[in-house]
mmCIF file with all atom_site columns, C-alpha atoms in Angstrom:
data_model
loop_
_atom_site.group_PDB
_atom_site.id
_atom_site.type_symbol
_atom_site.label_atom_id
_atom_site.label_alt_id
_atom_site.label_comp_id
_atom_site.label_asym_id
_atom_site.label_entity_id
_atom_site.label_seq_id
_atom_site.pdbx_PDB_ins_code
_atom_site.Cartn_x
_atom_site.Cartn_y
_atom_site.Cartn_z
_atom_site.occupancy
_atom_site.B_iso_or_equiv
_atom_site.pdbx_formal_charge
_atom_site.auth_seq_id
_atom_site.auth_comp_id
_atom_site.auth_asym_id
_atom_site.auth_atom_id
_atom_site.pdbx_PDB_model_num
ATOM 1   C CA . UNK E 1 1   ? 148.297 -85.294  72.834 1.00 62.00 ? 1   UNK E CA 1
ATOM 2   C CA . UNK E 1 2   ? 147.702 -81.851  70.904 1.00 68.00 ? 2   UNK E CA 1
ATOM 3   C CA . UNK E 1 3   ? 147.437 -81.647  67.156 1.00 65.00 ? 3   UNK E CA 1
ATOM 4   C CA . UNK E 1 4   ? 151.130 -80.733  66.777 1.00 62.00 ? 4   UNK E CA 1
ATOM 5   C CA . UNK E 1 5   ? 152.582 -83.512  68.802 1.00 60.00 ? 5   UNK E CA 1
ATOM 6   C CA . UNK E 1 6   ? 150.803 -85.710  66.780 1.00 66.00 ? 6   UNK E CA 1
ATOM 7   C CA . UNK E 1 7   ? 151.851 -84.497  63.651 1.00 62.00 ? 7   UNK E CA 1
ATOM 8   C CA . UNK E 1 8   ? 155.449 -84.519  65.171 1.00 58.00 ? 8   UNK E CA 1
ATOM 9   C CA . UNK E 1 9   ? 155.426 -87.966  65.806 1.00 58.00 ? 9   UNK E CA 1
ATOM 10  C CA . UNK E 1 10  ? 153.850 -88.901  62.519 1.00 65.00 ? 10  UNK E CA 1
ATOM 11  C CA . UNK E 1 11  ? 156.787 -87.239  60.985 1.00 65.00 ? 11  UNK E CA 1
ATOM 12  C CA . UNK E 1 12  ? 159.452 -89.243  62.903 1.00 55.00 ? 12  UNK E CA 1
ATOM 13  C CA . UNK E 1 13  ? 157.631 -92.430  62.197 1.00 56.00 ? 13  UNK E CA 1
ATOM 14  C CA . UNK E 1 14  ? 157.624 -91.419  58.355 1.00 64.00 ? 14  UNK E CA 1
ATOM 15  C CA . UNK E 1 15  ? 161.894 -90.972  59.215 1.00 63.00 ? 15  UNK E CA 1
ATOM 16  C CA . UNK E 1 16  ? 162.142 -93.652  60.587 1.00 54.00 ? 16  UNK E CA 1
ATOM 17  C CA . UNK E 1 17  ? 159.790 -95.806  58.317 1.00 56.00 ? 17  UNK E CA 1
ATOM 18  C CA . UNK E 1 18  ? 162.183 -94.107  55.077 1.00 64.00 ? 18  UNK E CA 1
ATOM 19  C CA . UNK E 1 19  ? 165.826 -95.098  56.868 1.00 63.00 ? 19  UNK E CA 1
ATOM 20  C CA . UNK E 1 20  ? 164.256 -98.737  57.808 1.00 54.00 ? 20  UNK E CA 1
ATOM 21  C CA . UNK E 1 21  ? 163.116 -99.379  53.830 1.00 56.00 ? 21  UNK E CA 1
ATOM 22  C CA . UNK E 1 22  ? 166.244 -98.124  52.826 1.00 63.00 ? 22  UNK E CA 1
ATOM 23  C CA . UNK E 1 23  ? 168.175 -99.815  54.913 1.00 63.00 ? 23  UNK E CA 1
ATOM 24  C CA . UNK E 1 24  ? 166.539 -102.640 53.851 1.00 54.00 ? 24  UNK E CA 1
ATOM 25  C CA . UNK E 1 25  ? 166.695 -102.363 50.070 1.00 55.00 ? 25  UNK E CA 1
ATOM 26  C CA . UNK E 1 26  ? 170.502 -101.800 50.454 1.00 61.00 ? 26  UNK E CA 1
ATOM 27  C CA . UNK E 1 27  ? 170.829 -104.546 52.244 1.00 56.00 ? 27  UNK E CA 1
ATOM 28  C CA . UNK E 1 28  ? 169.026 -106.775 49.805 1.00 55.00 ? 28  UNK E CA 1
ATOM 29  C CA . UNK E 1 29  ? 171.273 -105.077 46.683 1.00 54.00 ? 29  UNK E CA 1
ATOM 30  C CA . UNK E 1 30  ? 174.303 -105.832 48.877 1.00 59.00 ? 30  UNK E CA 1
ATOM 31  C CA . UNK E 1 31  ? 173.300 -109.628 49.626 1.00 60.00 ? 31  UNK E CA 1
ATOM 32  C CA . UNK E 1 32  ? 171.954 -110.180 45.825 1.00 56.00 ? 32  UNK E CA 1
ATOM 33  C CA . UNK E 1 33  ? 175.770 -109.183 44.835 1.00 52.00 ? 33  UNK E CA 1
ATOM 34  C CA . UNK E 1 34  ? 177.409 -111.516 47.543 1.00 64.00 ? 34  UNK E CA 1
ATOM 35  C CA . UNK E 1 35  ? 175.211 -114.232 46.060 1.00 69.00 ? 35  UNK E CA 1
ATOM 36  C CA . UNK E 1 36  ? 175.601 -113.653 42.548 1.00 71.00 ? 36  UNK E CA 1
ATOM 37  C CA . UNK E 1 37  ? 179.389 -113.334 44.037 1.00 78.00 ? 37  UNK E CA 1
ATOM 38  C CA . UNK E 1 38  ? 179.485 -116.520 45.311 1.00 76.00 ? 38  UNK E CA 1
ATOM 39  C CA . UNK E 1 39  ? 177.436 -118.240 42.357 1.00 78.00 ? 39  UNK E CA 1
ATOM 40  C CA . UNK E 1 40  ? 180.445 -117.016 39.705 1.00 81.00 ? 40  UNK E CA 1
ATOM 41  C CA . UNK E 1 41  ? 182.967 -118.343 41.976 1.00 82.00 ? 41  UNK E CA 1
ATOM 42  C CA . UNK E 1 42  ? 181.716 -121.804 42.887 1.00 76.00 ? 42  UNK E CA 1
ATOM 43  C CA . UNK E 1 43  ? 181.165 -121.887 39.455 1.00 78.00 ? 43  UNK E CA 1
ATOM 44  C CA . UNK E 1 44  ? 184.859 -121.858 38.331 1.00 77.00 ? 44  UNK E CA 1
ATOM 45  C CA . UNK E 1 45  ? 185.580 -124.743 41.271 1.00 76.00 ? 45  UNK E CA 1
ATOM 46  C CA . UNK E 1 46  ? 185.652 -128.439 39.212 1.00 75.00 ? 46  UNK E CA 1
ATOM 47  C CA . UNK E 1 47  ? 183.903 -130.816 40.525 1.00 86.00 ? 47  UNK E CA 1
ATOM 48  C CA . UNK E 1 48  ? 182.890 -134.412 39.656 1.00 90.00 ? 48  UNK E CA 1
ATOM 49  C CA . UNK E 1 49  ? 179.406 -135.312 38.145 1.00 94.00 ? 49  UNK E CA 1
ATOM 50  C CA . UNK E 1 50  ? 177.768 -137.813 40.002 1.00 96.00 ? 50  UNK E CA 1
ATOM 51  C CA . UNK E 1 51  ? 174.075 -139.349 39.880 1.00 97.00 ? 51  UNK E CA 1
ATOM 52  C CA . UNK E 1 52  ? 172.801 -140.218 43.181 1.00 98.00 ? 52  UNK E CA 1
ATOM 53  C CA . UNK E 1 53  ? 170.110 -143.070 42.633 1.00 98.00 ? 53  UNK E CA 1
ATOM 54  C CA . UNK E 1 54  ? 167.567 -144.683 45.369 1.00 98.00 ? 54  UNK E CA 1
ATOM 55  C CA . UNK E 1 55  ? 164.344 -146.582 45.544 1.00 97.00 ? 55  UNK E CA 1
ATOM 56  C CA . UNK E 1 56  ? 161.800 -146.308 47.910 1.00 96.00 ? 56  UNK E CA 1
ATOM 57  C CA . UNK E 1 57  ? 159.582 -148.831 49.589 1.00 94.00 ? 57  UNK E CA 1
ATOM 58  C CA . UNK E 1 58  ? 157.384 -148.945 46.962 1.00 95.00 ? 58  UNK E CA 1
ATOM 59  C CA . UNK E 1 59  ? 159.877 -150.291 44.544 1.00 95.00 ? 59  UNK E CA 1
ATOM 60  C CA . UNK E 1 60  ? 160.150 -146.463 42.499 1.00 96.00 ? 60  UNK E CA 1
ATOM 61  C CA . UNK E 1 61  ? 163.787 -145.419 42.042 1.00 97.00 ? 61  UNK E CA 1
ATOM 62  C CA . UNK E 1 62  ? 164.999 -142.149 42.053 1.00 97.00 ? 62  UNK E CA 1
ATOM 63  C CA . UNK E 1 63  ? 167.807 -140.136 41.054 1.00 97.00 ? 63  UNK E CA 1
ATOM 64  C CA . UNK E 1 64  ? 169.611 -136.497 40.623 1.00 97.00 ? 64  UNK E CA 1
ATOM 65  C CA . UNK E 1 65  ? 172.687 -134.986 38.847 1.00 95.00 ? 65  UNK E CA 1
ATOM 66  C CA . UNK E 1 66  ? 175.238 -133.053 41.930 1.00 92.00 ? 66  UNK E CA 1
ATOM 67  C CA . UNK E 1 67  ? 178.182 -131.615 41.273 1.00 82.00 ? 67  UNK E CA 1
ATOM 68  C CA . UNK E 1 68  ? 178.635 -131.149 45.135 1.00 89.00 ? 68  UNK E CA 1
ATOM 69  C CA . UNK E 1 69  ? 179.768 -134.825 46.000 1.00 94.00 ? 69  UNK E CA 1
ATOM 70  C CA . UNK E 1 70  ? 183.144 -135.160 48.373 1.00 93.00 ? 70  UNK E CA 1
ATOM 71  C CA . UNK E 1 71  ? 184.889 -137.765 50.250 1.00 94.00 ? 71  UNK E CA 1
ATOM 72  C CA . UNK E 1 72  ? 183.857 -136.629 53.885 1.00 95.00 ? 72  UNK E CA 1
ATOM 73  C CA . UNK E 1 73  ? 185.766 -139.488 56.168 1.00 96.00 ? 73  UNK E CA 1
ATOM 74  C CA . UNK E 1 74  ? 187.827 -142.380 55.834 1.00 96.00 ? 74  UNK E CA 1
ATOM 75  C CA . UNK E 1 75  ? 187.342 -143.738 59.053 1.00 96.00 ? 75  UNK E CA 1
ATOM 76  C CA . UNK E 1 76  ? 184.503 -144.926 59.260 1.00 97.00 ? 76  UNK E CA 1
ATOM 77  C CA . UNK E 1 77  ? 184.203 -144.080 55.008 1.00 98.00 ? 77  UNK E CA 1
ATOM 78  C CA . UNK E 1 78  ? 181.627 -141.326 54.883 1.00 98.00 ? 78  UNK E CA 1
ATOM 79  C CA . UNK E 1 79  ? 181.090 -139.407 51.745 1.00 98.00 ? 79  UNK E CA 1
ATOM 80  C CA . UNK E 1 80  ? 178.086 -136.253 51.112 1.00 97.00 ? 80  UNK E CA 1
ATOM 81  C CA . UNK E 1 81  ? 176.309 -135.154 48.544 1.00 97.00 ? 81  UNK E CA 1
ATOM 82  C CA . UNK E 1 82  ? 174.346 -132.142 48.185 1.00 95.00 ? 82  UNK E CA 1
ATOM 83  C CA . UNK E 1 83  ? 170.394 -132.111 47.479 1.00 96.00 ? 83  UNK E CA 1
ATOM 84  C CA . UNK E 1 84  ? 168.166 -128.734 46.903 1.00 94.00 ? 84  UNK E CA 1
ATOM 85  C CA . UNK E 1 85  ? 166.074 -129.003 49.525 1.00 96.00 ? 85  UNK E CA 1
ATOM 86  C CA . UNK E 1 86  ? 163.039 -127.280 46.589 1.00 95.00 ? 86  UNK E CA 1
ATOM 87  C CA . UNK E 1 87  ? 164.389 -130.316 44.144 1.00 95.00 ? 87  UNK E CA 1
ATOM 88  C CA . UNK E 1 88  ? 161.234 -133.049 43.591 1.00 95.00 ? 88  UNK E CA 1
ATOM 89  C CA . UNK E 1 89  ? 163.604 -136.023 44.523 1.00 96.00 ? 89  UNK E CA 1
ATOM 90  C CA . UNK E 1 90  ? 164.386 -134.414 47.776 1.00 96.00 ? 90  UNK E CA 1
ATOM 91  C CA . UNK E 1 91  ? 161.631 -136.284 49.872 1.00 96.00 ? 91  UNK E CA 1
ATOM 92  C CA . UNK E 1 92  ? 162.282 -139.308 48.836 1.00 97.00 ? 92  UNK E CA 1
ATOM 93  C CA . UNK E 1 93  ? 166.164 -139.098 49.492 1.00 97.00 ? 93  UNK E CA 1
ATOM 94  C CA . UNK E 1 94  ? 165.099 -137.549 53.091 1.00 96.00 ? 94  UNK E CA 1
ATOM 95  C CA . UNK E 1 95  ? 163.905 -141.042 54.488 1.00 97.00 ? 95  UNK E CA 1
ATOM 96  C CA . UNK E 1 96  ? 166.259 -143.314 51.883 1.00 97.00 ? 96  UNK E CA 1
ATOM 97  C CA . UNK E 1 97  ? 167.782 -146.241 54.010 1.00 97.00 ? 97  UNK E CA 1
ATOM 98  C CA . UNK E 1 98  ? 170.488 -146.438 51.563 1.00 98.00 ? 98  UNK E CA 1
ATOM 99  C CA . UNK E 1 99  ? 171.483 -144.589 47.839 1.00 98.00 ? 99  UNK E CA 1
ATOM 100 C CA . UNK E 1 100 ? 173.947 -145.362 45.212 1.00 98.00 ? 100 UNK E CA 1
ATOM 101 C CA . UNK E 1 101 ? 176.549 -142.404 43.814 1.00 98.00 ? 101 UNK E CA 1
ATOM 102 C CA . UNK E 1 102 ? 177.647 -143.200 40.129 1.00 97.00 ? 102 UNK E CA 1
ATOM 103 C CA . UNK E 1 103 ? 180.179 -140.840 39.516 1.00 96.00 ? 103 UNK E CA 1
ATOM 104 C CA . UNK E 1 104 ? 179.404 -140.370 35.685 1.00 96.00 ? 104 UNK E CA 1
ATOM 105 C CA . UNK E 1 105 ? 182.181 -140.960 32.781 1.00 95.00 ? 105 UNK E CA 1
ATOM 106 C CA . UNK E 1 106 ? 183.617 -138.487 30.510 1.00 93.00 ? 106 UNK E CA 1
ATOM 107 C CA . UNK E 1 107 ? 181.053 -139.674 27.836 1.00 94.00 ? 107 UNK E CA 1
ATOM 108 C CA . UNK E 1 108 ? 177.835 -139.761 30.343 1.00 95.00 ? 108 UNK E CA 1
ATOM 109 C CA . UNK E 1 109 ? 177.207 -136.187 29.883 1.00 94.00 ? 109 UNK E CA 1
ATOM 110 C CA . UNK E 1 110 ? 173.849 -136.554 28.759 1.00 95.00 ? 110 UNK E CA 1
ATOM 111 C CA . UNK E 1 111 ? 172.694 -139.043 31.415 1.00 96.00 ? 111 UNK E CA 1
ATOM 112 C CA . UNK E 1 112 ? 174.009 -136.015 33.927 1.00 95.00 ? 112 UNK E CA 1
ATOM 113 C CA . UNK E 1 113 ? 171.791 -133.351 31.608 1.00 94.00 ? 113 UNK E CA 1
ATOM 114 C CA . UNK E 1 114 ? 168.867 -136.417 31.724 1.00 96.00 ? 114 UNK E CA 1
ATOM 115 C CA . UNK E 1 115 ? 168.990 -136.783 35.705 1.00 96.00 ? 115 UNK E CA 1
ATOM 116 C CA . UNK E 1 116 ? 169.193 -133.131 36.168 1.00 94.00 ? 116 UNK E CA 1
ATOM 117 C CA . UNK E 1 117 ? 166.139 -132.522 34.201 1.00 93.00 ? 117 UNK E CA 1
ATOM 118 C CA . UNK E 1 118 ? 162.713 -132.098 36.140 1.00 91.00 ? 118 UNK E CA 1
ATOM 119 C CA . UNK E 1 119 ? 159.509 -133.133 34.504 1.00 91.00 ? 119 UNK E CA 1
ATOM 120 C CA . UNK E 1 120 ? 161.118 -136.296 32.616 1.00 93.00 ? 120 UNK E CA 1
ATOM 121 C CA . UNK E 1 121 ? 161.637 -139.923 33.319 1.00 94.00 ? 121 UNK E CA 1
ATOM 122 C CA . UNK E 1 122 ? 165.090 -140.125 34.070 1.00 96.00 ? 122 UNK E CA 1
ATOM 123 C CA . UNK E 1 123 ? 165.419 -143.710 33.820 1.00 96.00 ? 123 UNK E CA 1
ATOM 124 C CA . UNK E 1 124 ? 164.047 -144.449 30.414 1.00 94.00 ? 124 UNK E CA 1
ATOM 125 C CA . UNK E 1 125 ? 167.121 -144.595 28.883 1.00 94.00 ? 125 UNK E CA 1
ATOM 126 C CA . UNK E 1 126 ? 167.219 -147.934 29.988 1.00 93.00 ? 126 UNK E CA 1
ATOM 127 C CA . UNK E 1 127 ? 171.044 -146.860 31.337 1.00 92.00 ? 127 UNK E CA 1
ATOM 128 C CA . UNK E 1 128 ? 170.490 -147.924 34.948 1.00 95.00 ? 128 UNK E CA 1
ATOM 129 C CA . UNK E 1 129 ? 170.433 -151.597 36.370 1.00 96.00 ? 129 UNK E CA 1
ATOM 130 C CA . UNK E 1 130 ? 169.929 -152.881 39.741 1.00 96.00 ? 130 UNK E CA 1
ATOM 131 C CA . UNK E 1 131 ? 173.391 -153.455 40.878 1.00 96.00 ? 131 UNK E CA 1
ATOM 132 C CA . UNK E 1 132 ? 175.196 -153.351 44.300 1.00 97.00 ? 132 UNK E CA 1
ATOM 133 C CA . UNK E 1 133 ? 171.975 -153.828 47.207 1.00 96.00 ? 133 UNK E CA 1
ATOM 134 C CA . UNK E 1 134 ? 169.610 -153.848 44.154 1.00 95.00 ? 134 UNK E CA 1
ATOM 135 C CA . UNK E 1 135 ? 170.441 -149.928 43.724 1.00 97.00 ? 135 UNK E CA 1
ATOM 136 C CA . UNK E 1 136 ? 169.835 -148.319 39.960 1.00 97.00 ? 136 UNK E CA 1
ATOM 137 C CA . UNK E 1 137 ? 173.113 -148.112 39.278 1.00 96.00 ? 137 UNK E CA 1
ATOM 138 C CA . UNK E 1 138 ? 175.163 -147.109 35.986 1.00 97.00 ? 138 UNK E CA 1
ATOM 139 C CA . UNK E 1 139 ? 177.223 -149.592 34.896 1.00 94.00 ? 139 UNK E CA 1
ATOM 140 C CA . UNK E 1 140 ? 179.821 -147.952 32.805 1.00 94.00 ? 140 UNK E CA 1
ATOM 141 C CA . UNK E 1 141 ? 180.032 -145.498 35.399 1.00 96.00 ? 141 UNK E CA 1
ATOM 142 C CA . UNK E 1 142 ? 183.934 -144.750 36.634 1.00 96.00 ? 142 UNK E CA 1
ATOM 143 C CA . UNK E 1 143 ? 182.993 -145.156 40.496 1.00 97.00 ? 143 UNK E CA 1
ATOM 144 C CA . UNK E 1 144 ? 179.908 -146.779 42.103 1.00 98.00 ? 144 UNK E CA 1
ATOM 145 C CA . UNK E 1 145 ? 179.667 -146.445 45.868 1.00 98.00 ? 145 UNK E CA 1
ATOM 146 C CA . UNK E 1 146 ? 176.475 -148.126 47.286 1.00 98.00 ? 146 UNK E CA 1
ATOM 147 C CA . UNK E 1 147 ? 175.903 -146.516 50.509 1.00 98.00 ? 147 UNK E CA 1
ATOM 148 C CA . UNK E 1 148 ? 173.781 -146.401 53.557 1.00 98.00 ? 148 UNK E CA 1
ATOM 149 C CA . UNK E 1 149 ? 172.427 -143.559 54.996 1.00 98.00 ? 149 UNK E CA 1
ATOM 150 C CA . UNK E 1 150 ? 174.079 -141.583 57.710 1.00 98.00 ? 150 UNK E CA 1
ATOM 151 C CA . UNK E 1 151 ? 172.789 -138.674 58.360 1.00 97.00 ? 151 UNK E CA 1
ATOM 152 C CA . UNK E 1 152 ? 170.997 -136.047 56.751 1.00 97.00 ? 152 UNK E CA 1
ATOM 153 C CA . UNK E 1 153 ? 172.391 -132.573 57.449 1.00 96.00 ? 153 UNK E CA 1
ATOM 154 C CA . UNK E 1 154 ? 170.549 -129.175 56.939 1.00 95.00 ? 154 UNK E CA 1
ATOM 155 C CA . UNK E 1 155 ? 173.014 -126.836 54.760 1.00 91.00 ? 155 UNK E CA 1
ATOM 156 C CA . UNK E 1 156 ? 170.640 -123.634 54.070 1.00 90.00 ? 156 UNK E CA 1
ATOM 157 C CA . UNK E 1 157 ? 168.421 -124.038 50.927 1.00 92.00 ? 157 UNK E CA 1
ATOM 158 C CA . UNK E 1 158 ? 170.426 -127.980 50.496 1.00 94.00 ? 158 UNK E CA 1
ATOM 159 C CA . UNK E 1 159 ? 170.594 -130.764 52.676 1.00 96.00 ? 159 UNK E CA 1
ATOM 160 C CA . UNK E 1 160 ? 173.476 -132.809 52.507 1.00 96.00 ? 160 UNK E CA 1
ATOM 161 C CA . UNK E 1 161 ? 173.572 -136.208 52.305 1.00 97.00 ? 161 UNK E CA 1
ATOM 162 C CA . UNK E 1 162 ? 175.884 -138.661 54.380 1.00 98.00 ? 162 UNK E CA 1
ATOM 163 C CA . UNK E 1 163 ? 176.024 -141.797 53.184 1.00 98.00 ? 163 UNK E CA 1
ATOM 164 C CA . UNK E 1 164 ? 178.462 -144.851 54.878 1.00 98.00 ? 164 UNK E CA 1
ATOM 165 C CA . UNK E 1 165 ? 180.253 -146.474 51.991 1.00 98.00 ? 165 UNK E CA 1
ATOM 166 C CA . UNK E 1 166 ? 179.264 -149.852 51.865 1.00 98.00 ? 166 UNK E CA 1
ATOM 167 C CA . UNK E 1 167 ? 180.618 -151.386 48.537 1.00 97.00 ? 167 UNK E CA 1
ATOM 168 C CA . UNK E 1 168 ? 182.903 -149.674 45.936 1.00 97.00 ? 168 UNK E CA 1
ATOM 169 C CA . UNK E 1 169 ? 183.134 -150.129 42.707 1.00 96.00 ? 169 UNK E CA 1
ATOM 170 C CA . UNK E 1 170 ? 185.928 -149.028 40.490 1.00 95.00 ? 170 UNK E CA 1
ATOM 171 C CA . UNK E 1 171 ? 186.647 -148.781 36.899 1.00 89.00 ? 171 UNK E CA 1
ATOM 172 C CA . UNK E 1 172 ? 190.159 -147.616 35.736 1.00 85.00 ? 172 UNK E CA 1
ATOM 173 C CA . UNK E 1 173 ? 190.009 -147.794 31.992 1.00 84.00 ? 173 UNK E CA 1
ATOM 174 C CA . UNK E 1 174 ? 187.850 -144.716 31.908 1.00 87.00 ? 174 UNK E CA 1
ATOM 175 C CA . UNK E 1 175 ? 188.513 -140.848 32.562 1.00 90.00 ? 175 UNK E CA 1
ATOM 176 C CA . UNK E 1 176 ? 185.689 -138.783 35.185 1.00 91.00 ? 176 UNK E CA 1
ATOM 177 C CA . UNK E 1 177 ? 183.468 -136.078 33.697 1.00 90.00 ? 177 UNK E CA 1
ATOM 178 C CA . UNK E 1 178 ? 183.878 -132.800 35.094 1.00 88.00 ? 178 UNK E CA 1
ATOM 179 C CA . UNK E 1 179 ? 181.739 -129.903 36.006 1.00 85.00 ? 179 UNK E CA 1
ATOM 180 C CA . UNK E 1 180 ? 183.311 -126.080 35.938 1.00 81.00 ? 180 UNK E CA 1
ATOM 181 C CA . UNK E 1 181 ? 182.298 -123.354 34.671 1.00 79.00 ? 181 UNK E CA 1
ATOM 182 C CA . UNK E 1 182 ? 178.900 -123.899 33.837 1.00 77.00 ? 182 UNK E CA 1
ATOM 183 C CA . UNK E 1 183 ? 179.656 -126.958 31.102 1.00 78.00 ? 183 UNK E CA 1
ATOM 184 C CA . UNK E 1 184 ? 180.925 -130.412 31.503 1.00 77.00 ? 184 UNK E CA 1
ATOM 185 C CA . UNK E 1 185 ? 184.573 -130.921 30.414 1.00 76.00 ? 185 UNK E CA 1
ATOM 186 C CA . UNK E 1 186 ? 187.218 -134.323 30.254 1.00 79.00 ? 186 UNK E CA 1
ATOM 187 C CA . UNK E 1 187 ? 190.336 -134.002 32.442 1.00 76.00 ? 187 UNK E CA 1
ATOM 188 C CA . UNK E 1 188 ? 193.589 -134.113 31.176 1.00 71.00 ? 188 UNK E CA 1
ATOM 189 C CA . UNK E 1 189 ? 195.283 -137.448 30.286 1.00 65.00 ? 189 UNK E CA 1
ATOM 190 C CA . UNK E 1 190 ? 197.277 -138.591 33.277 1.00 63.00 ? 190 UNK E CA 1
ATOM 191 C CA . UNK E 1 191 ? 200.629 -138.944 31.375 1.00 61.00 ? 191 UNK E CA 1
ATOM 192 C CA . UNK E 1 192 ? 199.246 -135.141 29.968 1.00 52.00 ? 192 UNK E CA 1
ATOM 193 C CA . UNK E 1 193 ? 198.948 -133.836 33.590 1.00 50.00 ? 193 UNK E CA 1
ATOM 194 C CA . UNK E 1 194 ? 202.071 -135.099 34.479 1.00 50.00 ? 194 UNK E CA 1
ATOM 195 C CA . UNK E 1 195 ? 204.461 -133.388 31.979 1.00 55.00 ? 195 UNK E CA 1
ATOM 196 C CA . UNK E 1 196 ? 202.762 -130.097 33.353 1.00 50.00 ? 196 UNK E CA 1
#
């Protein structure tokens, strides 16, 4: 190949090297927006505050705050809740046989800000018992399903949990807490949402 051709080709590389990077940094900009996008939305979306609780075979429970909790089926009663796959309670809840969700109280806000805190012993509070199937459970808590494990699905950077409802436990004189918008919040009275 002569000096010229080589230089030629050099150039094109270079071209083509330039369009790749940019193509590349624009698509980065574009996906950082659709993310930040879809951050701000989900954000505005209630949701209930639940604290997912297990213990593992050497007796040490565990536990995380989720806003991402849902009824999934009634037949057979499935529900999911969502897990960072980066969080530190994530390996144990991988191989749990069973977990408890203790969807939190209106007042319970800081045993959600507690559970969702790394580096700390969540349970020290002394707010958790062994309840239904000897799972830490929160008594005062406005639903308490003890479940057992049904699958564990991959969802991108979370996995989500699908637990069989085995025992439910309801309280009625209380009101949920509520995640949207980045802070926790108390639903309307029912008589309050019904004159609406």
């Amino acid at each position: 190949m002569s000096v010229a051709a080589e230089e030629a080709a050099e150039e094109v590389a270079e071209e083509v090297a330039e369009e790749v990077a940019e193509e590349v940094a624009e698509n980065a900009a574009e996906n950082a927006a659709e993310e930040l996008g879809f951050t701000r939305a989900m954000a505005r979306v209630p949701g209930p505050v639940v604290v997912t609780t297990t213990v593992d075979d050497s007796g040490r429970r565990w536990g995380f705050t989720a806003s991402s909790f849902v009824s999934l089926s009634l037949d057979p009663p499935l529900v999911t809740v969502s897990l960072d796959k980066k969080a530190s309670t994530h390996p144990a809840f991988a191989v749990a046989g069973h977990f408890m969700v203790n969807v939190l109280a209106h007042d319970q806000s800081e045993i959600a800000r507690r559970f969702a805190t790394s580096g700390v012993d969540r349970f020290a509070a002394g707010d958790t018992e062994p309840l239904e199937r000897g799972l830490p459970g929160i008594p005062r808590a406005v639903v308490r399903l003890a479940c057992r494990m049904h699958e564990v699905v991959d969802g991108g950077d979370h996995s989500m949990l699908v637990g069989r409802v085995l025992d439910c436990v309801t309280s009625h004189e209380r009101e949920a807490l509520v995640y949207v918008d980045r802070g926790f919040v108390r639903p309307a009275a029912p008589e309050a949402a019904r004159a609406h």
